[in-house]
DNA sequence: TAGACGTGGGT
DNA sequence: TACCCAAGTCT
């Protein structure tokens, strides 16, 4: 036996990956976009990519129905690339972070135009596409193409920060987390390894109540069963959210209501919406026929609905049947207002 | 680099 | 209730 550190490191890292993969073989979640461990099926890069974009900052429960809907409407990358913007934005409505949907289309079209309709099969090529950052490039490279990429999402940050007891606060800790994880990535099953860590973070090494008793990598975990497990990773303090106010216009003609499309780079950009004022710090004086409160990531909003006779002369938009507003693809903020109107109108 | 960017569910 | 959290990316 060699006495070189690399030899012992290899044994230890191999054992770590094997314990994790054995657990994953038994406990993997069944998900619509996932090829089960042990399956002979080959992952479809389109489905892997689509799921990864949808899952950014979004729960599995929220994504599942949207993933099913998108793959039914657009079964292949070419189908999505050829879709109308309005249809894709409407199908995304309610999922949030709408820049993802705009970039989704831009990415699909770039792959068709610049890559012959096939995703690049390495991190660098993927990373250059719209909406694909460090995480998604690594995840698609590992899961769809079997590349030994170091995949680090919020689950994996938590698992590794605890397992190695990394005290550096996020996001600075990311570098140390990557460095700690890199030696453990197995060449044979890098995609399953990444998904195993994510499942572990979602089911065992959870933020508030880690279940160390059932953790497959607890043996060499530096915080196993201690209060440090709940304390880590260290996160920066949160800032207070401001409160803003706005007015939306309810412009009705017979059984239709006037909708406009929001500017591409604005909040809720590219989405159909009720027209209205800019959102400001001061509440409006107009008298409202309805009102909703909505909480965004970085501010809270009170939006008043005010009746108007007709759209602005220069406004571009469309009359939409009120009975069919569910199909308009409104962001949740506006869907709340619309629902309020339907309750009161009967 | 820090702030912008949605939404729903859990505690 | 209020806050935290979720398979991040872009500028």
Coordinates of C-alpha atoms in Angstrom, one line a residue, chain A residues 147-316:
Chain A
X147 CA -19.9 14.6 -16.7
X148 CA -18.1 14.6 -13.3
X149 CA -19.2 18.2 -12.6
X150 CA -19.3 19.6 -9.0
X151 CA -23.0 20.4 -8.5
X152 CA -23.7 22.9 -5.7
X153 CA -27.2 24.0 -4.9
X154 CA -28.7 25.2 -1.6
X155 CA -29.3 21.6 -0.5
X156 CA -25.8 20.6 -1.2
X157 CA -24.4 23.7 0.4
X158 CA -26.3 22.8 3.6
X159 CA -25.2 19.2 3.6
X160 CA -21.5 19.9 2.9
X161 CA -21.4 22.9 5.2
X162 CA -22.6 20.7 8.0
X163 CA -20.7 17.5 7.1
X164 CA -17.4 19.5 7.0
X165 CA -18.4 22.0 9.6
X166 CA -17.8 25.1 7.4
X167 CA -18.3 28.2 9.5
X168 CA -17.7 30.8 6.8
X169 CA -21.0 32.6 6.1
X170 CA -22.7 32.2 2.7
X171 CA -22.3 33.2 0.0
X172 CA -18.5 33.4 0.7
X173 CA -18.6 29.8 1.9
X174 CA -19.4 28.6 -1.6
X175 CA -15.8 28.3 -2.6
X176 CA -14.9 26.2 0.4
X177 CA -18.0 24.0 -0.2
X178 CA -17.0 23.4 -3.8
X179 CA -13.5 22.5 -2.8
X180 CA -14.7 20.2 -0.1
X181 CA -17.1 18.4 -2.4
X182 CA -15.0 18.1 -5.5
X183 CA -12.8 15.1 -4.4
X184 CA -15.9 13.1 -3.6
X185 CA -17.6 13.3 -7.1
X186 CA -17.5 9.8 -8.5
X187 CA -16.6 9.4 -12.2
X188 CA -19.1 6.6 -12.6
X189 CA -22.4 8.2 -11.5
X190 CA -21.9 11.9 -11.1
X191 CA -25.6 12.7 -11.9
X192 CA -26.9 10.3 -9.3
X193 CA -24.4 11.6 -6.8
X194 CA -25.7 15.1 -7.3
X195 CA -29.3 14.0 -7.1
X196 CA -28.5 11.9 -4.0
X197 CA -27.1 14.9 -2.2
X198 CA -30.1 17.0 -3.2
X199 CA -32.5 14.3 -2.0
X200 CA -30.5 14.0 1.2
X201 CA -30.8 17.8 1.8
X202 CA -34.5 17.7 1.0
X203 CA -35.5 14.7 3.2
X204 CA -32.8 14.1 5.8
X205 CA -30.4 17.0 6.2
X206 CA -33.3 19.5 6.3
X207 CA -32.9 23.2 7.4
X208 CA -34.8 23.1 10.7
X209 CA -34.8 19.4 11.9
X210 CA -32.0 17.3 10.4
X211 CA -32.7 13.5 10.9
X212 CA -29.1 12.5 11.7
X213 CA -30.3 9.0 12.8
X214 CA -31.2 8.1 9.3
X215 CA -28.4 9.9 7.4
X216 CA -26.1 7.6 5.3
X217 CA -23.1 9.9 5.8
X218 CA -23.5 10.6 9.5
X219 CA -20.5 8.5 10.4
X220 CA -17.9 11.0 9.4
X221 CA -20.1 14.1 9.8
X222 CA -18.5 16.7 12.0
X223 CA -21.8 18.1 13.4
X224 CA -23.8 14.9 13.6
X225 CA -26.5 15.1 16.3
X226 CA -25.3 18.5 17.6
X227 CA -26.9 21.9 17.6
X228 CA -24.3 22.9 15.0
X229 CA -26.2 20.8 12.5
X230 CA -29.2 23.2 12.8
X231 CA -27.0 26.3 13.0
X232 CA -25.1 25.7 9.8
X233 CA -24.7 26.9 7.2
X234 CA -24.3 30.5 8.5
X235 CA -26.4 32.9 6.5
X236 CA -26.2 36.7 6.2
X237 CA -28.8 38.8 8.0
X238 CA -31.9 39.7 6.2
X239 CA -33.0 43.2 5.3
X240 CA -36.4 44.7 6.1
X241 CA -38.9 44.8 3.2
X242 CA -40.3 48.1 2.2
X243 CA -44.0 48.5 1.5
X244 CA -45.2 49.8 -1.8
X245 CA -48.5 50.9 -3.3
X246 CA -50.0 50.8 -6.8
X247 CA -53.2 51.1 -8.8
X248 CA -54.5 48.7 -11.4
X249 CA -57.3 49.6 -13.8
X250 CA -60.4 47.5 -14.3
X251 CA -61.6 48.6 -17.8
X252 CA -64.7 46.7 -18.8
X253 CA -66.6 46.5 -22.0
X254 CA -69.6 44.1 -21.9
X255 CA -68.2 40.8 -20.7
X256 CA -64.6 41.7 -21.5
X257 CA -61.8 43.3 -19.6
X258 CA -58.7 45.2 -21.0
X259 CA -55.4 43.5 -20.6
X260 CA -51.9 44.7 -21.5
X261 CA -48.5 43.1 -21.7
X262 CA -45.9 44.3 -19.2
X263 CA -42.5 45.6 -20.5
X264 CA -40.0 42.8 -20.9
X265 CA -37.5 44.0 -18.3
X266 CA -40.0 45.2 -15.8
X267 CA -41.2 43.4 -12.7
X268 CA -43.4 40.6 -14.0
X269 CA -41.9 41.5 -17.3
X270 CA -43.4 40.0 -20.5
X271 CA -46.6 38.9 -18.7
X272 CA -50.2 39.8 -19.4
X273 CA -51.6 42.1 -16.7
X274 CA -54.2 44.7 -15.8
X275 CA -52.8 48.1 -16.8
X276 CA -52.1 50.6 -14.0
X277 CA -49.8 53.1 -12.3
X278 CA -46.2 52.7 -11.3
X279 CA -45.7 51.3 -7.9
X280 CA -44.6 53.9 -5.3
X281 CA -43.9 54.4 -1.6
X282 CA -47.1 56.5 -1.0
X283 CA -50.6 55.1 -1.1
X284 CA -52.9 56.5 -3.8
X285 CA -55.9 58.6 -3.0
X286 CA -58.2 57.1 -5.6
X287 CA -61.2 55.0 -4.3
X288 CA -60.9 51.4 -5.0
X289 CA -63.4 48.7 -6.0
X290 CA -61.0 46.0 -4.7
X291 CA -57.6 45.7 -3.1
X292 CA -55.0 43.0 -2.6
X293 CA -51.8 42.7 -0.6
X294 CA -49.0 40.7 -2.1
X295 CA -45.6 39.9 -0.9
X296 CA -42.7 39.8 -3.2
X297 CA -39.1 38.8 -2.4
X298 CA -37.9 42.3 -1.7
X299 CA -41.0 44.4 -1.0
X300 CA -44.7 44.1 0.0
X301 CA -47.3 45.6 -2.3
X302 CA -50.8 46.9 -1.8
X303 CA -52.6 47.1 -5.1
X304 CA -55.9 49.0 -5.5
X305 CA -58.2 48.2 -8.3
X306 CA -59.8 51.3 -9.8
X307 CA -62.6 51.3 -12.5
X308 CA -61.9 53.2 -15.7
X309 CA -64.1 53.8 -18.7
X310 CA -61.7 53.1 -21.5
X311 CA -58.0 52.3 -22.2
X312 CA -55.5 55.1 -22.8
X313 CA -55.7 56.1 -26.5
X314 CA -52.1 55.0 -27.2
X315 CA -52.3 51.8 -25.2
X316 CA -51.7 48.4 -26.8

